[in-house]
Coordinates of C-alpha atoms and ligand atoms in Angstrom, one line a residue:
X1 CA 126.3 104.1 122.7
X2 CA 123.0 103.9 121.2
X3 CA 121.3 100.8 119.9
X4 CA 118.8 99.9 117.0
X5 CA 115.7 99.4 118.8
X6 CA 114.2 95.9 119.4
X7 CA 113.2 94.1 115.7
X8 CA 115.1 96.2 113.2
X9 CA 118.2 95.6 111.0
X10 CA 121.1 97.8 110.2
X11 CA 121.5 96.2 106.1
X12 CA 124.9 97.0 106.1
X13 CA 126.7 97.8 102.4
X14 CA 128.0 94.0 101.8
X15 CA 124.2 92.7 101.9
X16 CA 122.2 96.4 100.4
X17 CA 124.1 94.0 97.0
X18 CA 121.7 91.6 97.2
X19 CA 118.6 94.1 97.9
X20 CA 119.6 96.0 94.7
X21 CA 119.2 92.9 92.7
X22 CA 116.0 91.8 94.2
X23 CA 114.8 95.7 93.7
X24 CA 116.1 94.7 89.9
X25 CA 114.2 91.4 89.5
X26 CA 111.2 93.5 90.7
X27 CA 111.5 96.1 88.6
X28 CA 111.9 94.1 85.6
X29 CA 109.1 91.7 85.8
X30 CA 106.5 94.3 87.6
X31 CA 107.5 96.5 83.9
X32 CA 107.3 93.3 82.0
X33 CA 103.5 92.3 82.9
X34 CA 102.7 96.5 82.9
X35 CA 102.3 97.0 87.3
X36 CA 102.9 100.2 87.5
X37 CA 105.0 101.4 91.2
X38 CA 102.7 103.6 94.0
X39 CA 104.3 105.1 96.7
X40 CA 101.7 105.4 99.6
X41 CA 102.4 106.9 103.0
X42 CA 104.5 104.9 105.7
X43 CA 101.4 105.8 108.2
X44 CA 97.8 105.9 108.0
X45 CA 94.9 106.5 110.3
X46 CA 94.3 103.5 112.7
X47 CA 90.9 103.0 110.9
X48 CA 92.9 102.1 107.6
X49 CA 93.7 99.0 108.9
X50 CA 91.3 98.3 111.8
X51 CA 88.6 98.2 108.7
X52 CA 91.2 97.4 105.8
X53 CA 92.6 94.2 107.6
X54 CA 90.1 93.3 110.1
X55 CA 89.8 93.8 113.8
X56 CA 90.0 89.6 114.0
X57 CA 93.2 89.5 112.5
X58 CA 96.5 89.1 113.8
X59 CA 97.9 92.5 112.6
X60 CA 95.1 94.0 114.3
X61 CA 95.3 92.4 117.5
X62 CA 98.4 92.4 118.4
X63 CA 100.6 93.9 115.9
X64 CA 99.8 97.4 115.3
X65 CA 102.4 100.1 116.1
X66 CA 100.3 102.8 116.7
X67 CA 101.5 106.5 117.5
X68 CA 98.9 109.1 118.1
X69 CA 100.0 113.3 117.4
X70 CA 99.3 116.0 119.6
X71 CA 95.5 116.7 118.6
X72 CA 95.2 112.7 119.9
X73 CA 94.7 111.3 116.3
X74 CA 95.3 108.0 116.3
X75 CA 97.7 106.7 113.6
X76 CA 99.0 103.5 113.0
X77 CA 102.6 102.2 111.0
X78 CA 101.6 100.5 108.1
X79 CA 101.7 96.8 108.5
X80 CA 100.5 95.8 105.1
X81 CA 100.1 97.4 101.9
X82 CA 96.8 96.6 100.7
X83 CA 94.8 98.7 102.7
X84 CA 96.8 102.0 101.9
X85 CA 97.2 101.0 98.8
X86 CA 93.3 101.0 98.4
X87 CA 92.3 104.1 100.5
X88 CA 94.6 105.2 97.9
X89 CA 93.1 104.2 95.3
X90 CA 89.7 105.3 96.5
X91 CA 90.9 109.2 97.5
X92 CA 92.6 109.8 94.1
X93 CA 89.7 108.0 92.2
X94 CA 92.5 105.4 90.3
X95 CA 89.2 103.4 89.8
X96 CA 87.9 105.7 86.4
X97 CA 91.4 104.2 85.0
X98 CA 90.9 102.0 82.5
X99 CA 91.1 98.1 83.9
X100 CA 92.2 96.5 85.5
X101 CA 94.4 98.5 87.3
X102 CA 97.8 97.4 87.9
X103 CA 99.8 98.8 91.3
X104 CA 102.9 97.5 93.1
X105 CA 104.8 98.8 95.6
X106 CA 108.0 98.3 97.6
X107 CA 109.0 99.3 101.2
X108 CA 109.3 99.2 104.8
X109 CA 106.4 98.0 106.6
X110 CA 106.4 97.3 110.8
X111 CA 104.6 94.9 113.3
X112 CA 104.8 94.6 116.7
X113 CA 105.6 91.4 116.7
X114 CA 107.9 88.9 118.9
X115 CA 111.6 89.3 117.0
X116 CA 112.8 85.7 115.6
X117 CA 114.5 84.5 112.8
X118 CA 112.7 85.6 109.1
X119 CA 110.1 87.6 111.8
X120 CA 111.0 91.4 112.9
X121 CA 109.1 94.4 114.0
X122 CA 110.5 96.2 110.5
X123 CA 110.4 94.5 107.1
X124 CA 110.6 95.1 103.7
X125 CA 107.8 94.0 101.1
X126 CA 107.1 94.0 97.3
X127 CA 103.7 93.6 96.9
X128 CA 101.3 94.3 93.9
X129 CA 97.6 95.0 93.8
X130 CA 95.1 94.2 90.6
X131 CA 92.1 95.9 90.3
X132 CA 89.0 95.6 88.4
X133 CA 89.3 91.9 87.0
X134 CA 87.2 89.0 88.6
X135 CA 88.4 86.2 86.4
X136 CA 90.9 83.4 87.5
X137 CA 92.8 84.3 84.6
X138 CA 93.2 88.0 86.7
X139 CA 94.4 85.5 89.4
X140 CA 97.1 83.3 87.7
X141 CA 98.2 86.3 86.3
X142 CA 99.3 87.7 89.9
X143 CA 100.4 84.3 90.6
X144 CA 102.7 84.1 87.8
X145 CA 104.3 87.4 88.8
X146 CA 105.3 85.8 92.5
X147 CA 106.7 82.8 90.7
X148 CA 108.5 84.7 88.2
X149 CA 110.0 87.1 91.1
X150 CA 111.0 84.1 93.1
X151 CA 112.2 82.2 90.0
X152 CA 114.5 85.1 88.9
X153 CA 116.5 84.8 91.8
X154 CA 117.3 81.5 91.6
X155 CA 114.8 80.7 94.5
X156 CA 113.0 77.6 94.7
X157 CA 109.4 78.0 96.9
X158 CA 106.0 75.5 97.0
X159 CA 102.8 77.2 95.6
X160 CA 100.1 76.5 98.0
X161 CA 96.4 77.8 97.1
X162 CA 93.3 77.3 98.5
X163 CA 89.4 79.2 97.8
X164 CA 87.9 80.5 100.7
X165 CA 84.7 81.1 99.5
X166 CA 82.5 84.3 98.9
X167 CA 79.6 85.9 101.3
X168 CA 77.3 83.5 100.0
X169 CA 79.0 80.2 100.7
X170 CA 81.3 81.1 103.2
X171 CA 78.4 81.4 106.0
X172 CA 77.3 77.5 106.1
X173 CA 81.1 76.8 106.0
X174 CA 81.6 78.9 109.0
X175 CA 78.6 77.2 110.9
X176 CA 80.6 73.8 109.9
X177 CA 83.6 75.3 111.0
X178 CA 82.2 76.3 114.2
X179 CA 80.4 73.2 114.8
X180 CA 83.7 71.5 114.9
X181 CA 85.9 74.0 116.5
X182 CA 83.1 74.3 119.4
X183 CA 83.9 70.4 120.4
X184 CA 87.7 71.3 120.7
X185 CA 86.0 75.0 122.4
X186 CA 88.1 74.1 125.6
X187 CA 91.3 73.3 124.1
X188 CA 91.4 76.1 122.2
X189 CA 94.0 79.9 123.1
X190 CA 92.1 82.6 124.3
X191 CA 92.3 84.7 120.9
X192 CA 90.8 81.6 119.6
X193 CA 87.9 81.5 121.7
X194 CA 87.0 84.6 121.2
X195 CA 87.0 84.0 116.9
X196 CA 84.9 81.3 117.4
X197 CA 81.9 83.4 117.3
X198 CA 83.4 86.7 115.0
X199 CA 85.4 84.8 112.7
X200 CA 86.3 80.9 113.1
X201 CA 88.2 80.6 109.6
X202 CA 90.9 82.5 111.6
X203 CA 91.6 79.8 113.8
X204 CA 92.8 77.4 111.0
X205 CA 95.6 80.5 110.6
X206 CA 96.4 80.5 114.5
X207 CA 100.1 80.0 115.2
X208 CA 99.7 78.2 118.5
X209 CA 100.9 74.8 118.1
X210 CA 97.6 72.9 119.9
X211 CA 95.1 75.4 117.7
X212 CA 97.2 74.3 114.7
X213 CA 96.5 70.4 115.8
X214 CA 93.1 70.6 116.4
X215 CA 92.9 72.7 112.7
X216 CA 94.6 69.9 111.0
X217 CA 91.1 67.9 111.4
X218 CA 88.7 70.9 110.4
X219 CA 86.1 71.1 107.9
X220 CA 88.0 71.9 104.6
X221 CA 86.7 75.6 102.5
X222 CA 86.5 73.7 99.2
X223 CA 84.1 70.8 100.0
X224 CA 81.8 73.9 100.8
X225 CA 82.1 76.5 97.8
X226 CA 79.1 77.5 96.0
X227 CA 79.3 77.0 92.3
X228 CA 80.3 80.1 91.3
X229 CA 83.5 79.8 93.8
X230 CA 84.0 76.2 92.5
X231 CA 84.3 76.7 89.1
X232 CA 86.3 79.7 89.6
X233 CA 88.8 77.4 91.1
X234 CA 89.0 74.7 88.8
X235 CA 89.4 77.3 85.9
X236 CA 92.4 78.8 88.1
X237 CA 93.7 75.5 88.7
X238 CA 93.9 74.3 85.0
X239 CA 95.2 77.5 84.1
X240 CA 98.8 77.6 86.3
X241 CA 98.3 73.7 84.9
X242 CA 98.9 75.3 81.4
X243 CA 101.6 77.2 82.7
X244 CA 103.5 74.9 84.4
X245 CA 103.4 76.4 87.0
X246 CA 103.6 73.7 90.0
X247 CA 101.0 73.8 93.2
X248 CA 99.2 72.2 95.7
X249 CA 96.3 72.4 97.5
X250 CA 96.4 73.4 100.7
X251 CA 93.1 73.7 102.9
X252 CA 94.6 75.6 105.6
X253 CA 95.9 78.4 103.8
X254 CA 92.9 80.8 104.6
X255 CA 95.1 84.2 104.9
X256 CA 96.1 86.9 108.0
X257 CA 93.3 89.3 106.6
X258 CA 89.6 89.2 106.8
X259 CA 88.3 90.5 103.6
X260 CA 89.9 87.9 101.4
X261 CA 87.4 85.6 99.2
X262 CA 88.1 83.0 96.5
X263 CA 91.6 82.2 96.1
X264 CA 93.9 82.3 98.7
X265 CA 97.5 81.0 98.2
X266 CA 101.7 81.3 100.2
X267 CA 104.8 80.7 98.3
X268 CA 107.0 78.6 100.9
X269 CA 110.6 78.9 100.5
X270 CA 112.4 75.5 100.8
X271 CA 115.3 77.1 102.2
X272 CA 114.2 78.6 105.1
X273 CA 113.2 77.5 108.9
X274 CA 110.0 77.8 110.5
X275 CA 109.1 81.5 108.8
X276 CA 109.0 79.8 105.9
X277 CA 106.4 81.9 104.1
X278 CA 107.9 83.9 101.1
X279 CA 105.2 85.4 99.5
X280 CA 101.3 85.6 100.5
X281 CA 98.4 87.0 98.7
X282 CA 94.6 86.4 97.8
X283 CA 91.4 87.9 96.1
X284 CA 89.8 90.8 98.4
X285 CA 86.8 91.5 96.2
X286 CA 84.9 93.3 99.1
X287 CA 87.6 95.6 100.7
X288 CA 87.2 98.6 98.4
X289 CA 83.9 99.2 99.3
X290 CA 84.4 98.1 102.9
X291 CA 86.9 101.7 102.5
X292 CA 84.1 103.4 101.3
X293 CA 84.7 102.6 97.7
X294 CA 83.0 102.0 94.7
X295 CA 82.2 98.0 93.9
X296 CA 86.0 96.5 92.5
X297 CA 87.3 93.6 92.9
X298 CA 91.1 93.6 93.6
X299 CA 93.8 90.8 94.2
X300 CA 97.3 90.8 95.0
X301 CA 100.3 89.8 97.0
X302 CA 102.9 90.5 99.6
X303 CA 106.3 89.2 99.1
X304 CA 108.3 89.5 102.0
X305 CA 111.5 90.5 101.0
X306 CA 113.9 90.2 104.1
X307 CA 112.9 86.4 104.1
X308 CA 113.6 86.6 100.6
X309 CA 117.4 87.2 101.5
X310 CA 117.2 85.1 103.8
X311 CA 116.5 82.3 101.8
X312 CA 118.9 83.6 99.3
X313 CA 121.8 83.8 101.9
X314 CA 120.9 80.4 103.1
X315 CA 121.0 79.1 99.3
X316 CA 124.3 80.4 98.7
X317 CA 125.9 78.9 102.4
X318 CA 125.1 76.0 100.5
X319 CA 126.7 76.6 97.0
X320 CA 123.5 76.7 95.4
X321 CA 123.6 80.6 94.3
X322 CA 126.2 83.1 94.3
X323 CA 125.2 86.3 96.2
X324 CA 125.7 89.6 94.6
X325 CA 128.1 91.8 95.4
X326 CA 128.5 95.5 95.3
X327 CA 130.9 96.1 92.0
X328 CA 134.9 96.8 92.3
X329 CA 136.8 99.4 90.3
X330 CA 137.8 99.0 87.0
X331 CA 140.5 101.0 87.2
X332 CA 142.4 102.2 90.7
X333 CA 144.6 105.1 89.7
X334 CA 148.0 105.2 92.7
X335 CA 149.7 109.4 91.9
X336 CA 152.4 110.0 93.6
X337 CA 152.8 113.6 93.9
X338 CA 150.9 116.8 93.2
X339 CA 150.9 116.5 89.7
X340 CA 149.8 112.6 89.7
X341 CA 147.1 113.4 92.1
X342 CA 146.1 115.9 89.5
X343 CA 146.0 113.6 86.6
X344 CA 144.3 111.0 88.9
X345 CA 141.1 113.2 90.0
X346 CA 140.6 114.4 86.0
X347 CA 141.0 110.9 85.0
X348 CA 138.5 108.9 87.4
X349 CA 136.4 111.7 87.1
X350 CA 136.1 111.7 83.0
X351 CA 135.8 107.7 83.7
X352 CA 132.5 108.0 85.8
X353 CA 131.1 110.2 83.7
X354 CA 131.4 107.9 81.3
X355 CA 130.0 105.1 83.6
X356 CA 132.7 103.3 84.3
X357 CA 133.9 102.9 88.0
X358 CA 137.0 104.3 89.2
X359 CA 138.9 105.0 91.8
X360 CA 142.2 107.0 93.1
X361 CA 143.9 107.6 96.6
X362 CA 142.3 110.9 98.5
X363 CA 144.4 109.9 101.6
X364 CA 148.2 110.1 100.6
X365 CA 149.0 107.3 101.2
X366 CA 152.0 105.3 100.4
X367 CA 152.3 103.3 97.4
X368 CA 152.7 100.5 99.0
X369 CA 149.4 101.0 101.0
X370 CA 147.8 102.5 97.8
X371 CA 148.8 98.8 96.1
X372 CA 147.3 97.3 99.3
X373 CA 144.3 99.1 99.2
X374 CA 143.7 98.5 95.2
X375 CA 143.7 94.7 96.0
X376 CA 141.7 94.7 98.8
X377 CA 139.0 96.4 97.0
X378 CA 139.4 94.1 93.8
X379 CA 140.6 96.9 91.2
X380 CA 140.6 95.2 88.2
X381 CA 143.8 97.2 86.9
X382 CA 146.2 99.8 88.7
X383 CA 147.9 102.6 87.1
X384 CA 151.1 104.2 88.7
X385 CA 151.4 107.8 88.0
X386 CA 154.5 110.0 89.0
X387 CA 156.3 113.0 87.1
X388 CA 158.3 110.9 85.5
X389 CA 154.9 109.0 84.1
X390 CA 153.7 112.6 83.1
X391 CA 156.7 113.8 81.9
X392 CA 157.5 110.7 79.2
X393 CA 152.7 111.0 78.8
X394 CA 153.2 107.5 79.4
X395 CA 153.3 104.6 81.9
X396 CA 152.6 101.1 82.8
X397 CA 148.9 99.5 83.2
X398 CA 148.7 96.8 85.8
X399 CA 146.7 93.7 85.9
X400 CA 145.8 92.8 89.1
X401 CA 144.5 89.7 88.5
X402 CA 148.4 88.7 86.7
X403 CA 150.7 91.0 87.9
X404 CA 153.0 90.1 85.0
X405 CA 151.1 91.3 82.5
X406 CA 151.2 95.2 82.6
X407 CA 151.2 97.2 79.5
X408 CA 152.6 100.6 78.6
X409 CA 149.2 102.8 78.3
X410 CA 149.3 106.8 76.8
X411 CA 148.2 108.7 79.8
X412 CA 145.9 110.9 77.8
X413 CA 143.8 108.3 76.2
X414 CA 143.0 106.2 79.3
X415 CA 140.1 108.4 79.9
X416 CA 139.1 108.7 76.4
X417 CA 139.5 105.0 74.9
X418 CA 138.1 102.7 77.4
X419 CA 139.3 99.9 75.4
X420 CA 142.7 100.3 77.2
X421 CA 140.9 98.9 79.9
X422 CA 140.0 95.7 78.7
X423 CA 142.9 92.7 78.5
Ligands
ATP501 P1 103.1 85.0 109.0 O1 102.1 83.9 108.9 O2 104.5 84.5 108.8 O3 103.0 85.8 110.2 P2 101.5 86.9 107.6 O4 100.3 86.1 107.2 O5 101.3 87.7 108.9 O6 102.8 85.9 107.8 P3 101.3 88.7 105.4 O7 100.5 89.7 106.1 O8 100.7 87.8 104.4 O9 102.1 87.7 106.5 O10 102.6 89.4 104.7 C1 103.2 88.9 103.5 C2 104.6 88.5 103.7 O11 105.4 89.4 104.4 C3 104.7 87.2 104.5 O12 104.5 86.1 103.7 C4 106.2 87.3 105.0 O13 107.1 86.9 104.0 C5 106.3 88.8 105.2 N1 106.2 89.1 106.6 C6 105.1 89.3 107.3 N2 105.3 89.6 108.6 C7 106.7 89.7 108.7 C8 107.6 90.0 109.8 N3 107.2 90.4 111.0 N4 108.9 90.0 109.5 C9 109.4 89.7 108.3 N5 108.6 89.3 107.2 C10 107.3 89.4 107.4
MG502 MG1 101.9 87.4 110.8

C-alpha cells in the first residue's frame, strides 16, 4: 500500500467544506476591492526564486524543491507566489495596464521544510499582488483585504507591522545591526553567521530560539528610517487608525524575503500554536526590476490557507464557529421496483437541473436500508415510490426531521413545483 509522501495532506471530502468557503470568502472580497485572479505555473526556473526571493532567505537556503528535466534545466516548485507572479507580469507586459494593477492568486505552493503542526512541505495560499502604487494608502488598502478575509470567517488574528526601510536608509541600519549582532557573533547559528555580512536584517527573522533571544535586544528598523520611509509610515499608521483597523508595532517583523522595503507586517491567528502566522506580506518596490523589469513598485500578501483551517477547526473545537459542511439532499427519492426506479432517476434528475440537490438509491437496496441510508446522509424529506404510488400518481412526502408529518404529494409535480419541498 502506498503512502502520501512526507509533508502532504489528503483533504478529505468532510474538510474540502470548509476550503470551499474560504475559496468563497476569497472570491468575494478579492471581486469586491476589483483583484483580479492569475494563474501562474506550479514551477519556474530556479533563477525565479534564487533572484525573486533572495539567496539569504530561508526558502532559498533550505527550502527549495528543485527537480531538474533531462536537458539538466534546473527548475524549482514554487514556494511563494510573488516571484512568479512578477516574471509574469514582466513576460506578458501587465505593466502597460492601467494602475495599479491588481492580481491574486490561489494554490498549492511546496517547501522543503521539517513537517509540524500548521508547517508542511505542501500548502495552500491566497495571496494578492498590487502593482504600480507607492502610497500607504496602496498599503492599507492590501492590508484591509487580509483583515477582511480573516474577518469573514469569523477568525480573530493580531496585525503586526513594521517599516524596514528603503536602499537609502536601510544601509546605516544594517551597519547598526551588524555592530550589535557582531558582539553576540559567537552565539549566533551557523546560517546566522554567515548573514551577518550579506544580509543581517535576516537574523531578527531566524527561527533558532538563542538567535531569536539575542534579536529581542537589536537595533530596531524604525528609529533608523529616512524621512521619506518615516512619513510613509505614520501616514499608513493613521490610515488603518481611520479604519479601525487594530495593530501593533512590531520591530521584529522584517519578512522571509529580501527585496521587501517599507512596510512589512503578519496577521497572527490567536487560535493557533507556535505556526501562528496567518497571513504575511510587505512592500517589494525593487523586485520587478531585480526580474529584469521596468521600475514598479508592488505590494502584497500571502495568506496561508491550511493554517487558516487550522485555526478555524481549532475555533470551532471550542464552540466559537460552526464549520461548514458539505450540503445534504433535499429530497431522497426510495423506488421500489422498475417502474419506481424509473420515476426516481427522471425526478432527481429534473431536480438538479433545477439546482436543487437530490438523490435516489442506484444500489437496490432494501427500503429499510434505503430509509437508513436517507438519514444518514441528512435528506431533508424521503419519498416512497412503488406501483401502487404510480398507479394512484400519488404518494406520501416524508419529513425526516418529524417523521409524523408526511404529506400526500402529486408525483408529477414534485419535479415541477419545488414548493412541495418546503414544510
Ligand atoms: P514562517 O515564518 O511560518 O516560516 P514564512 O515567513 O516562511 O512563514 P511566507 O513566505 O510569508 O511564510 O508565507 C506566507 C504564509 O504562508 C505564512 O504566513 C504561512 O501562513 C504560510 N506558510 C508558509 N510556509 C508554510 C508551510 N510550510 N506550511 C504551511 N503554511 C505555510
Ligand atoms: Mg518559513
Amino acid at each position: 500500500m502506498f503512502q502520501k509522501p512526507k509533508g502532504t495532506v489528503d483533504i478529505l471530502p468532510e474538510e474540502t467544506a470548509i476550503w470551499h468557503k474560504i475559496e468563497e470568502v476569497v472570491r468575494e472580497c478579492t471581486k469586491n476591492a476589483g483583484f483580479r485572479e492569475i494563474r501562474i505555473p506550479t514551477f519556474e526556473l530556479s533563477g525565479v526564486y534564487k533572484r525573486g526571493v533572495g539567496d539569504t532567505t530561508d526558502i532559498v537556503q533550505k527550502e527549495m524543491f528543485t527537480l531538474n528535466d533531462r536537458e539538466g534545466t534546473e527548475f524549482c516548485l514554487r514556494p511563494e507566489g510573488t516571484a512568479g507572479v512578477v516574471r509574469s507580469v514582466i513576460e506578458n507586459g501587465l505593466f502597460n495596464e492601467p494602475m495599479p494593477l491588481k492580481l491574486y492568486y490561489l494554490g498549492p505552493f511546496f517547501r522543503y521544510e521539517k513537517p509540524q503542526a500548521g508547517r508542511s512541505r505542501e500548502f495552500y495560499q491566497f495571496g494578492i499582488e498590487m502593482f504600480g502604487a507607492e502610497t500607504a494608502s496602496a498599503d492599507a488598502e492590501v492590508i484591509a483585504l487580509g483583515d477582511r478575509v480573516i474577518k469573514k470567517l469569523g477568525l480573530r488574528a493580531s496585525l503586526n507591522i513594521n517599516s524596514i526601510g528603503c536602499p537609502d536608509c536601510r544601509p546605516k541600519y544594517h551597519d547598526a545591526l551588524r555592530d550589535y549582532f557582531k558582539s553576540h557573533e559567537n552565539e549566533l547559528c551557523g546560517t546566522c553567521k554567515e548573514r551577518l555580512e550579506k544580509n543581517p536584517l535576516r537574523i531578527l527573522d531566524c527561527k533558532s530560539p538563542i538567535c531569536s533571544a539575542i534579536a529581542d535586544n537589536a537595533p530596531k528598523t524604525i528609529d533608523h528610517l529616512c524621512d521619506d520611509c518615516n512619513t510613509h509610515f505614520e501616514t499608513l499608521k493613521s490610515t488603518l487608525d481611520s479604519l479601525e483597523i487594530e495593530y501593533s508595532i512590531n520591530p521584529r517583523i522584517v519578512r522571509g524575503l529580501d527585496y521587501y522595503r517599507k512596510t512589512v507586517f503578519e496577521f497572527i491567528s490567536d487560535d493557533i500554536g507556535a505556526q501562528s502566522t496567518v497571513c504575511g506580506g510587505g512592500r517589494y518596490d525593487g523586485l520587478v526590476q531585480q526580474l529584469d523589469g521596468p521600475e514598479l513598485c508592488g505590494i502584497g500578501f500571502g495568506m496561508g490557507l491550511t493554517r487558516i483551517v487550522l485555526a478555524m477547526k481549532s475555533k470551532a473545537e471550542k464552540g466559537e464557529l460552526e464549520l461548514p459542511k458539505n450540503p445534504s439532499p433535499v429530497l431522497y427519492i426510495a423506488p421500489m421496483g422498475d417502474r419506481g426506479v424509473v420515476y426516481a432517476m427522471k425526478t432527481v434528475t429534473a431536480l438538479r437541473e433545477r439546482g436543487i440537490y437530490a438523490e435516489c438509491d442506484v444500489v437496490k437496496r432494501s427500503l429499510k436500508a434505503q430509509m437508513k441510508y436517507a438519514d444518514k446522509i441528512g435528506a431533508k424529506y424521503v419519498l416512497v415510490v412503488g406501483d401502487n404510488e404510480l398507479d394512484e400518481g400519488k404518494a406520501m412526502l416524508k419529513n425526516m426531521a418529524d417523521r409524523d408529518d408526511s404529506r400526500q404529494v402529486e408525483l408529477d409535480k414534485v419535479a415541477a413545483d419545488t414548493s412541495i419541498l418546503s414544510f
